[in-house]
Coordinates of C-alpha atoms in Angstrom, one line a residue:
Chain H
M1 CA 142.0 119.6 102.5
S2 CA 141.5 120.1 98.8
A3 CA 139.6 117.5 96.7
R4 CA 142.9 116.4 95.1
G5 CA 144.5 116.2 98.5
S6 CA 141.8 114.0 99.8
L7 CA 142.1 111.8 96.8
R8 CA 145.8 111.4 97.4
A9 CA 145.2 110.7 101.0
L10 CA 142.8 108.0 100.1
L11 CA 145.2 106.3 97.7
V12 CA 147.9 106.4 100.3
V13 CA 145.5 104.7 102.7
A14 CA 144.6 102.2 100.1
L15 CA 148.2 101.3 99.5
L16 CA 148.8 101.1 103.2
F17 CA 145.9 98.6 103.7
A18 CA 146.8 96.6 100.7
S19 CA 149.2 94.1 102.4
P20 CA 151.2 92.2 99.8
A21 CA 150.7 89.0 101.8
H22 CA 147.3 88.7 100.3
A23 CA 147.2 87.1 96.9
A24 CA 143.6 88.1 96.7
D25 CA 144.6 91.7 96.5
A26 CA 145.3 91.4 92.8
P27 CA 141.7 91.4 91.6
A28 CA 141.1 94.5 93.6
R29 CA 144.0 96.3 91.9
D30 CA 142.6 95.1 88.6
A31 CA 139.3 96.6 89.6
E32 CA 141.1 99.9 90.3
K33 CA 142.8 99.8 86.9
S34 CA 139.5 99.2 85.1
L35 CA 138.0 102.3 86.8
P36 CA 137.4 105.3 84.6
P37 CA 139.7 108.1 85.7
A38 CA 137.9 110.2 88.3
P39 CA 137.5 113.7 87.0
S40 CA 137.5 115.0 90.6
A41 CA 137.2 113.0 93.8
V42 CA 134.0 113.6 95.6
R43 CA 134.4 113.9 99.3
G44 CA 130.8 112.8 100.1
P45 CA 130.1 109.7 102.0
L46 CA 130.6 106.2 100.6
V47 CA 127.3 104.5 99.9
V48 CA 127.5 100.7 100.3
F49 CA 124.7 98.4 99.3
A50 CA 125.4 95.3 101.3
A51 CA 123.8 91.9 101.7
S52 CA 121.9 91.3 105.0
S53 CA 124.3 88.6 106.1
L54 CA 127.2 91.1 106.0
H55 CA 125.4 93.4 108.5
E56 CA 127.8 93.1 111.4
G57 CA 130.9 92.5 109.2
M58 CA 130.4 95.5 107.0
T59 CA 129.3 97.8 109.8
A60 CA 132.5 96.9 111.7
L61 CA 134.7 97.4 108.6
G62 CA 132.9 100.7 108.0
H63 CA 133.7 102.0 111.5
R64 CA 137.4 101.0 111.1
F65 CA 137.5 102.6 107.6
T66 CA 136.0 105.8 108.8
A67 CA 138.4 106.0 111.7
A68 CA 141.3 105.5 109.4
T69 CA 140.3 107.8 106.5
G70 CA 137.7 110.2 107.9
L71 CA 135.4 109.2 105.1
D72 CA 131.8 108.5 106.2
V73 CA 130.4 105.1 105.1
R74 CA 126.6 104.7 104.8
F75 CA 125.0 101.3 104.4
N76 CA 121.9 100.0 102.8
F77 CA 121.3 96.4 104.0
A78 CA 118.9 94.1 102.2
G79 CA 118.8 90.8 100.4
S80 CA 121.4 90.8 97.6
Q81 CA 118.6 90.3 95.0
E82 CA 116.7 93.4 96.4
L83 CA 119.9 95.5 96.2
R84 CA 120.5 94.2 92.7
T85 CA 116.9 95.3 91.7
Q86 CA 117.5 98.7 93.2
L87 CA 120.8 99.1 91.3
E88 CA 119.1 98.0 88.1
Q89 CA 116.4 100.6 88.7
G90 CA 119.0 103.3 88.9
A91 CA 119.8 103.5 92.6
Q92 CA 123.0 105.4 93.4
A93 CA 125.7 103.5 95.2
D94 CA 129.5 103.3 95.4
L95 CA 129.8 99.7 96.3
F96 CA 127.8 96.5 96.0
V97 CA 128.4 93.7 98.4
S98 CA 126.7 90.4 97.4
A99 CA 126.2 87.2 99.3
D100 CA 126.5 85.2 96.1
R101 CA 128.1 85.2 92.6
R102 CA 124.8 85.1 90.7
H103 CA 123.7 88.7 91.6
A104 CA 127.2 90.2 91.4
E105 CA 127.8 88.7 88.0
A106 CA 124.4 89.7 86.7
L107 CA 125.1 93.3 87.6
E108 CA 128.6 93.0 86.0
Q109 CA 127.1 91.8 82.8
A110 CA 124.6 94.6 82.9
G111 CA 127.5 97.0 83.1
L112 CA 126.3 98.3 86.5
V113 CA 129.3 97.1 88.6
L114 CA 132.9 96.5 87.8
A115 CA 135.0 93.3 88.4
P116 CA 133.3 91.7 91.5
T117 CA 136.0 90.5 93.9
L118 CA 135.7 87.6 96.2
F119 CA 136.6 88.9 99.7
A120 CA 135.2 86.4 102.1
R121 CA 133.5 83.1 102.4
N122 CA 130.8 81.8 104.6
R123 CA 129.2 78.4 105.2
L124 CA 125.7 77.2 105.4
T125 CA 124.4 76.0 108.7
I126 CA 121.2 75.0 110.5
V127 CA 119.8 77.2 113.3
V128 CA 117.1 75.9 115.7
R129 CA 115.2 77.5 118.5
R130 CA 117.2 78.3 121.7
G131 CA 118.0 75.2 123.7
N132 CA 117.2 73.0 120.6
P133 CA 113.9 71.7 122.1
E134 CA 113.3 69.3 119.1
G135 CA 116.7 67.8 119.5
V136 CA 117.8 68.4 115.9
Q137 CA 121.1 66.7 115.3
T138 CA 121.3 66.3 111.5
L139 CA 119.9 67.7 108.3
A140 CA 117.6 64.7 108.1
D141 CA 116.0 65.7 111.4
L142 CA 114.5 68.8 109.7
A143 CA 112.0 66.5 108.0
G144 CA 110.5 65.7 111.4
L145 CA 109.8 69.4 112.3
A146 CA 106.6 71.3 112.0
H147 CA 107.9 74.6 110.5
L148 CA 111.1 75.2 108.6
A149 CA 112.1 78.7 107.3
I150 CA 114.5 79.1 104.4
G151 CA 115.3 81.9 102.0
A152 CA 113.3 82.4 98.8
H153 CA 114.9 81.1 95.6
E154 CA 115.8 84.6 94.6
V155 CA 117.7 85.3 97.8
P156 CA 121.3 83.9 97.9
V157 CA 120.8 82.0 101.2
G158 CA 117.7 80.4 99.7
A159 CA 119.5 79.3 96.5
Y160 CA 122.3 77.9 98.6
A161 CA 119.8 76.1 100.8
E162 CA 118.3 74.5 97.6
Q163 CA 121.9 73.5 96.6
L164 CA 122.4 71.9 100.0
L165 CA 119.2 69.9 99.8
A166 CA 120.1 68.7 96.3
L167 CA 123.5 67.7 97.6
A168 CA 121.9 65.8 100.5
D169 CA 119.4 64.2 98.2
K170 CA 122.2 62.6 96.2
R171 CA 123.5 60.9 99.4
R172 CA 120.0 60.0 100.6
P173 CA 117.4 60.0 97.8
G174 CA 114.1 61.4 98.9
L175 CA 115.4 63.5 101.7
A176 CA 115.1 66.8 99.9
A177 CA 111.4 66.2 99.2
H178 CA 110.8 65.3 102.9
I179 CA 112.5 68.4 104.1
T180 CA 110.9 70.7 101.4
A181 CA 107.5 69.5 102.6
K182 CA 108.3 71.1 106.0
I183 CA 109.2 74.5 104.6
S184 CA 106.6 77.0 106.0
S185 CA 108.1 80.2 104.7
R186 CA 110.5 81.4 102.1
E187 CA 111.9 84.6 103.5
L188 CA 113.2 87.6 101.5
N189 CA 116.6 87.9 103.3
V190 CA 118.6 85.8 105.6
R191 CA 117.9 87.9 108.7
Q192 CA 114.2 87.3 108.3
V193 CA 114.9 83.5 108.3
L194 CA 116.9 84.1 111.5
M195 CA 114.2 86.2 113.0
K196 CA 111.5 83.6 112.5
V197 CA 113.6 81.1 114.4
A198 CA 114.7 83.5 117.1
L199 CA 111.0 84.4 117.8
G200 CA 110.2 80.7 117.8
E201 CA 107.7 80.8 114.9
A202 CA 109.9 78.5 112.9
D203 CA 111.5 75.4 114.5
A204 CA 114.6 75.7 112.3
G205 CA 116.1 77.7 109.5
I206 CA 119.0 77.4 107.1
V207 CA 121.3 80.4 107.3
Y208 CA 125.0 81.3 107.2
A209 CA 127.3 80.3 110.1
T210 CA 128.0 84.0 110.8
D211 CA 124.3 84.7 111.2
A212 CA 124.0 81.9 113.8
R213 CA 127.0 83.4 115.6
A214 CA 125.5 86.9 115.4
M215 CA 122.3 85.7 117.2
A216 CA 123.9 83.0 119.3
T217 CA 121.9 84.2 122.4
R218 CA 118.6 83.6 120.7
V219 CA 119.1 80.6 118.5
A220 CA 121.2 77.4 118.6
E221 CA 123.4 76.3 115.8
V222 CA 123.4 72.7 114.5
P223 CA 126.5 72.6 112.3
L224 CA 126.4 70.6 109.1
P225 CA 129.0 67.8 108.5
P226 CA 131.9 69.1 106.4
E227 CA 130.7 67.3 103.3
L228 CA 127.4 69.2 103.5
A229 CA 128.5 72.6 104.9
L230 CA 128.3 74.4 101.6
R231 CA 130.9 77.1 101.2
T232 CA 129.4 80.4 100.0
D233 CA 131.0 83.4 98.3
D234 CA 130.8 87.0 99.4
L235 CA 131.8 89.5 96.7
I236 CA 132.4 93.2 96.6
A237 CA 132.3 95.4 93.5
I238 CA 132.5 99.1 92.6
A239 CA 129.4 100.5 91.0
S240 CA 129.9 101.8 87.5
H241 CA 128.2 105.1 88.4
A242 CA 130.0 105.4 91.8
Q243 CA 130.2 109.0 93.0
N244 CA 133.5 108.3 94.8
P245 CA 135.5 105.7 92.9
P246 CA 138.8 106.4 94.8
G247 CA 137.0 106.0 98.1
A248 CA 135.3 102.9 96.9
S249 CA 138.7 101.4 95.8
A250 CA 140.2 102.3 99.1
F251 CA 137.4 100.5 100.9
I252 CA 137.8 97.3 98.8
A253 CA 141.6 97.4 99.5
F254 CA 140.8 97.8 103.2
V255 CA 138.4 94.9 103.1
L256 CA 141.1 92.7 101.5
S257 CA 143.9 93.9 103.8
A258 CA 145.1 91.9 106.8
A259 CA 143.3 94.3 109.1
G260 CA 140.0 94.0 107.2
Q261 CA 140.3 90.2 107.0
A262 CA 141.0 89.9 110.7
E263 CA 137.8 91.9 111.4
L264 CA 135.8 89.5 109.2
S265 CA 137.5 86.4 110.6
A266 CA 136.6 87.5 114.1
L267 CA 132.9 87.4 113.0
G268 CA 133.3 83.9 111.6
F269 CA 134.0 84.5 107.9
S270 CA 136.8 82.7 106.1
G271 CA 139.3 84.3 103.9
P272 CA 138.8 84.3 100.1
E273 CA 141.9 82.1 99.5
L274 CA 140.3 79.0 101.0
P275 CA 138.9 76.5 98.5
Chain Y
M1 CA 99.9 139.6 94.9
S2 CA 96.6 137.6 94.8
R3 CA 97.4 136.5 91.3
L4 CA 100.8 135.5 92.4
G5 CA 99.3 133.7 95.3
R6 CA 96.9 131.8 93.0
A7 CA 99.7 130.9 90.7
A8 CA 101.7 129.5 93.6
A9 CA 98.8 127.5 94.9
I10 CA 98.1 126.1 91.5
S11 CA 101.8 125.2 91.0
A12 CA 101.9 123.5 94.4
A13 CA 98.8 121.5 93.6
L14 CA 100.1 120.5 90.2
L15 CA 103.4 119.4 91.7
L16 CA 101.6 117.2 94.2
L17 CA 99.4 115.8 91.5
A18 CA 102.4 115.0 89.3
L19 CA 104.1 113.3 92.3
L20 CA 101.0 111.2 92.9
S21 CA 100.1 110.4 89.3
L22 CA 103.5 109.7 87.7
P23 CA 104.3 106.5 89.6
L24 CA 100.9 105.2 88.8
L25 CA 101.3 106.1 85.2
A26 CA 104.7 104.4 85.1
L27 CA 103.0 101.3 86.6
V28 CA 100.5 101.3 83.8
T29 CA 103.2 101.7 81.1
E30 CA 105.3 99.0 82.6
G31 CA 102.5 96.7 83.6
A32 CA 100.2 96.8 80.6
P33 CA 102.6 95.3 78.1
A34 CA 103.6 92.7 80.6
I35 CA 100.0 91.7 81.1
L36 CA 99.4 91.6 77.4
L37 CA 102.5 89.4 77.1
G38 CA 100.9 86.9 79.4
A39 CA 102.9 87.6 82.6
L40 CA 99.8 86.8 84.7
G41 CA 99.5 83.2 83.4
S42 CA 102.1 81.7 85.6
P43 CA 101.0 79.2 88.3
L44 CA 102.7 81.3 91.0
V45 CA 100.5 84.3 90.0
L46 CA 97.3 82.2 90.0
A47 CA 98.2 80.8 93.4
A48 CA 98.8 84.3 94.8
V49 CA 95.4 85.5 93.4
R50 CA 93.7 82.5 95.0
V51 CA 95.4 83.1 98.4
S52 CA 94.6 86.8 98.2
L53 CA 91.0 86.3 97.3
A54 CA 90.4 83.6 99.9
T55 CA 92.1 85.4 102.8
S56 CA 90.8 88.9 102.1
L57 CA 87.2 87.6 101.7
C58 CA 87.5 85.8 105.0
S59 CA 88.9 88.8 106.8
L60 CA 86.2 91.0 105.2
L61 CA 83.5 88.7 106.5
L62 CA 85.1 88.9 110.0
V63 CA 85.4 92.7 109.8
L64 CA 81.6 92.9 108.9
L65 CA 80.5 90.4 111.5
L66 CA 82.6 91.8 114.4
G67 CA 82.9 95.4 113.2
T68 CA 79.2 96.2 112.7
P69 CA 78.2 95.5 116.4
L70 CA 81.2 97.5 117.6
A71 CA 80.4 100.4 115.3
W72 CA 76.7 100.3 116.5
I73 CA 77.8 100.4 120.1
L74 CA 80.2 103.3 119.4
A75 CA 77.5 105.2 117.7
Q76 CA 74.9 104.7 120.4
R77 CA 76.5 106.7 123.1
R78 CA 79.6 108.7 123.9
S79 CA 81.8 108.3 126.9
A80 CA 85.5 108.6 127.7
A81 CA 85.8 104.9 127.7
L82 CA 84.2 104.6 124.3
G83 CA 86.3 107.4 123.0
A84 CA 89.4 105.4 124.0
V85 CA 87.9 102.3 122.3
E86 CA 87.5 104.4 119.1
L87 CA 91.1 105.6 119.3
L88 CA 92.2 102.0 119.8
V89 CA 90.3 100.8 116.7
Q90 CA 91.8 103.6 114.6
L91 CA 95.4 103.0 115.8
P92 CA 96.3 100.3 113.2
I93 CA 95.6 102.8 110.5
V94 CA 98.7 104.8 111.5
L95 CA 100.9 102.0 112.8
P96 CA 103.8 101.0 110.5
P97 CA 102.9 97.6 109.1
S98 CA 106.2 96.0 110.3
L99 CA 105.3 97.1 113.8
A100 CA 101.8 95.5 113.4
G101 CA 103.5 92.3 112.3
L102 CA 105.8 92.3 115.2
A103 CA 102.9 93.1 117.7
L104 CA 100.9 90.2 116.2
L105 CA 103.8 87.8 116.6
F106 CA 104.3 88.9 120.3
A107 CA 100.6 88.3 120.9
F108 CA 99.6 85.3 118.8
G109 CA 103.0 83.8 117.8
R110 CA 104.1 80.4 119.1
R111 CA 106.1 82.2 121.8
G112 CA 103.6 85.1 122.1
L113 CA 101.2 86.0 124.9
L114 CA 98.6 83.5 123.7
G115 CA 101.0 81.1 122.1
A116 CA 101.1 78.6 124.9
L117 CA 97.3 78.7 125.2
F118 CA 96.9 78.0 121.5
A119 CA 99.4 75.2 121.7
H120 CA 97.5 73.7 124.6
A121 CA 94.3 73.9 122.5
G122 CA 96.2 72.0 119.9
F123 CA 96.4 74.6 117.1
S124 CA 98.9 77.0 115.9
L125 CA 98.6 80.1 113.7
A126 CA 102.2 80.0 112.6
F127 CA 102.6 80.3 108.8
S128 CA 98.9 79.5 108.1
P129 CA 96.4 81.3 106.0
A130 CA 94.7 82.1 109.3
A131 CA 97.7 84.2 110.3
V132 CA 97.3 86.1 107.0
I133 CA 93.6 86.7 107.8
L134 CA 94.4 87.9 111.3
A135 CA 97.0 90.3 109.9
Q136 CA 94.5 91.7 107.4
L137 CA 91.8 91.9 110.1
F138 CA 94.2 93.9 112.3
V139 CA 95.1 96.5 109.7
A140 CA 91.8 96.7 107.8
S141 CA 89.0 96.7 110.4
A142 CA 89.5 100.3 111.4
F143 CA 88.5 101.5 107.9
Y144 CA 85.2 99.7 108.1
V145 CA 84.4 100.5 111.8
Q146 CA 85.1 104.2 111.3
V147 CA 82.8 104.5 108.3
A148 CA 80.1 102.4 109.9
T149 CA 80.3 104.3 113.2
N150 CA 79.8 107.6 111.3
A151 CA 77.0 106.2 109.2
F152 CA 75.1 105.0 112.3
R153 CA 75.7 108.3 114.0
A154 CA 74.2 110.1 111.0
I155 CA 70.9 108.3 111.3
D156 CA 68.2 110.6 112.5
E157 CA 67.7 109.7 116.2
R158 CA 63.9 110.4 115.8
L159 CA 63.5 107.5 113.4
L160 CA 65.0 105.1 116.0
S161 CA 62.8 106.6 118.7
V162 CA 59.7 106.2 116.7
A163 CA 60.6 102.6 116.0
R164 CA 61.1 102.0 119.7
T165 CA 57.9 103.6 120.7
L166 CA 56.1 101.5 118.1
G167 CA 57.3 98.5 120.1
C168 CA 60.3 97.4 118.1
S169 CA 62.9 95.4 120.0
P170 CA 66.5 96.8 119.9
A171 CA 67.4 94.1 117.5
R172 CA 64.5 95.0 115.2
V173 CA 65.4 98.7 115.4
F174 CA 68.9 97.8 114.3
F175 CA 67.9 95.3 111.5
S176 CA 64.8 97.0 110.2
V177 CA 65.8 100.7 110.6
A178 CA 69.5 101.4 111.2
L179 CA 70.9 98.7 108.9
P180 CA 68.8 99.6 105.8
L181 CA 69.4 103.3 106.3
S182 CA 73.2 102.8 106.5
L183 CA 73.6 100.0 104.0
R184 CA 75.3 102.1 101.3
A185 CA 77.8 103.6 103.7
L186 CA 78.5 100.2 105.2
L187 CA 79.2 98.9 101.7
G188 CA 81.6 101.8 101.1
G189 CA 83.4 101.0 104.4
A190 CA 83.5 97.4 103.5
A191 CA 85.1 98.2 100.1
L192 CA 87.8 100.3 101.8
A193 CA 88.5 97.6 104.3
W194 CA 88.7 95.0 101.6
A195 CA 91.1 97.1 99.5
R196 CA 93.3 97.6 102.6
A197 CA 93.2 93.8 103.3
L198 CA 94.1 93.0 99.7
G199 CA 97.0 95.4 99.9
E200 CA 98.4 94.2 103.2
F201 CA 102.1 93.4 103.0
G202 CA 104.4 94.1 105.9
A203 CA 102.4 92.6 108.7
T204 CA 101.7 89.5 106.6
L205 CA 105.3 89.0 105.7
L206 CA 106.4 89.2 109.4
F207 CA 103.5 87.4 111.0
A208 CA 102.5 84.8 108.4
G209 CA 105.6 84.3 106.3
N210 CA 105.8 83.8 102.6
L211 CA 104.9 80.5 101.1
P212 CA 103.4 80.3 97.6
G213 CA 99.9 78.8 97.6
V214 CA 99.6 79.1 101.4
T215 CA 100.5 82.5 102.7
Q216 CA 101.9 84.3 99.7
T217 CA 99.3 86.9 98.8
L218 CA 99.5 89.2 95.8
P219 CA 101.6 91.9 97.5
L220 CA 104.0 89.3 98.7
A221 CA 104.2 87.8 95.3
I222 CA 104.9 91.2 93.8
Y223 CA 107.7 91.7 96.2
T224 CA 109.2 88.2 95.7
A225 CA 108.8 88.4 91.9
L226 CA 110.4 91.9 91.8
E227 CA 113.7 90.3 92.7
S228 CA 113.9 88.0 89.7
D229 CA 111.2 89.3 87.3
T230 CA 110.2 92.9 87.3
R231 CA 107.8 92.3 84.4
T232 CA 105.6 89.9 86.4
A233 CA 105.8 92.3 89.4
A234 CA 104.7 95.2 87.2
A235 CA 101.8 93.1 85.8
L236 CA 100.7 92.0 89.2
G237 CA 101.0 95.6 90.4
L238 CA 98.8 96.9 87.7
L239 CA 96.2 94.2 88.5
L240 CA 96.2 95.2 92.1
L241 CA 96.0 98.9 91.2
I242 CA 92.9 98.3 89.0
V243 CA 91.2 96.3 91.8
A244 CA 92.1 99.0 94.4
L245 CA 90.7 101.7 92.1
L246 CA 87.4 99.9 91.6
L247 CA 87.1 99.4 95.3
L248 CA 87.8 103.1 96.0
L249 CA 85.2 104.1 93.4
L250 CA 82.7 101.8 95.1
A251 CA 83.5 103.4 98.5
R252 CA 83.3 106.9 97.1
R253 CA 79.9 106.2 95.4
S254 CA 78.6 104.9 98.7
A255 CA 79.8 107.9 100.6
A256 CA 78.4 110.3 98.0
G257 CA 75.1 108.5 98.3
L258 CA 75.1 109.0 102.0
L259 CA 75.9 112.7 101.6
T260 CA 73.2 113.5 99.0
R261 CA 70.6 111.6 101.0
W262 CA 71.4 113.7 104.1
S263 CA 71.6 117.0 102.2
S264 CA 68.2 116.4 100.6
R265 CA 66.6 115.9 103.9

């Protein structure tokens, strides 16, 4: 297949995946429009820098995408802030998948990615050691534990956890300070928080609901009440220096399509249209 | 052909030199202005310096206290069992740090092999400076033990025999003869081990966690700062580079001292 042929095939795939039922498709098309015209489509693999919390989700989407298009997808998983630093230092990627708006928008302002698009939402939750030996029932119970692991302030899940504590503190003044006193480690990505709890080093951690589900055999989830279960944003954006812009657009269209959204929903993500 | 060969060898050497020196040079050009602009004055940096100094000095002390007897025993005689011990001591040098951290968790973590025992005794290493020290001890001791073993082996056996025939106890032979003769080399080994302990990152992050003022050492602070503030990271990096360079110079001077002493004999 010629380069132009493969480009056309990708665009066809992109249109096939872009189901009109999804209002959220519009930003993706805007993103396509704002792309510079590709001089020649490169057939090389798509390189996706994705947040740790999207590990299972993006891997599953990548397999489906490869099966549909024949285009190889390679992932670099790390904390969103670490991926952002890598992109700022000139790392080559086609797509950036961030677990919060802060890092996606900072890269957009720096001109390194184009039009970040909300594609999924997650929610914050508490994980405890398997079997919940300390009997944690509520957020306030965290103040009675020995070791709590959360994300560092720089990491999306850490910043969300700080928001959560601030929110809880408004309802019950002093709670945030009590819980913060029990923080034993500020990890550099959400999976390290999860690992510390799974290995039993930490008694509890604050992670995303999808992480709790991904490691359900090794940790127990203590869901937060709806008023505290902070909704979080997952965004995807094409890198300004993408090697394969048509492929990247097609991937975004697939992620936003009904098939892509079903894949994410099976892992516990919510659709972007939810408030 | 030989001229061509020499040109190829020189080019290869220069290429490697460039690969090694450019990143360090870049660290200097990035880090020096950051230091001058006061990037090292933040409380987080000072806390990391304090944690790094305290933990690495503790682990160095443990390396000296526990490593010197081991090196002395290894140097005294050779056997298959002692050869295996030497291999075991050296293994952490080539282990990936993340693996070291995981192994430490499996052994000393709350759910590790000794975790229940520790809990019974009423203490826990989890997320404590003691865990940082243990991680540093694990990765750094080999550097000292190896140098110390070689230094003890290099002592002229006749000197030790003479001391023994003059009625010195084994302890006196060690403290009055072997130790003074090897002191410079031991100092060099200690400098290497200290540098390695100061630079420890992966095992610490996995095993001890990352909390400013408690377990966040300089390398962890660099990694955490990198994600919001490359300037501070570069400044910290340059600081560590200078310390590492000084320690390496100290180690090399000691090693050179040992060599000249033996060649002049």
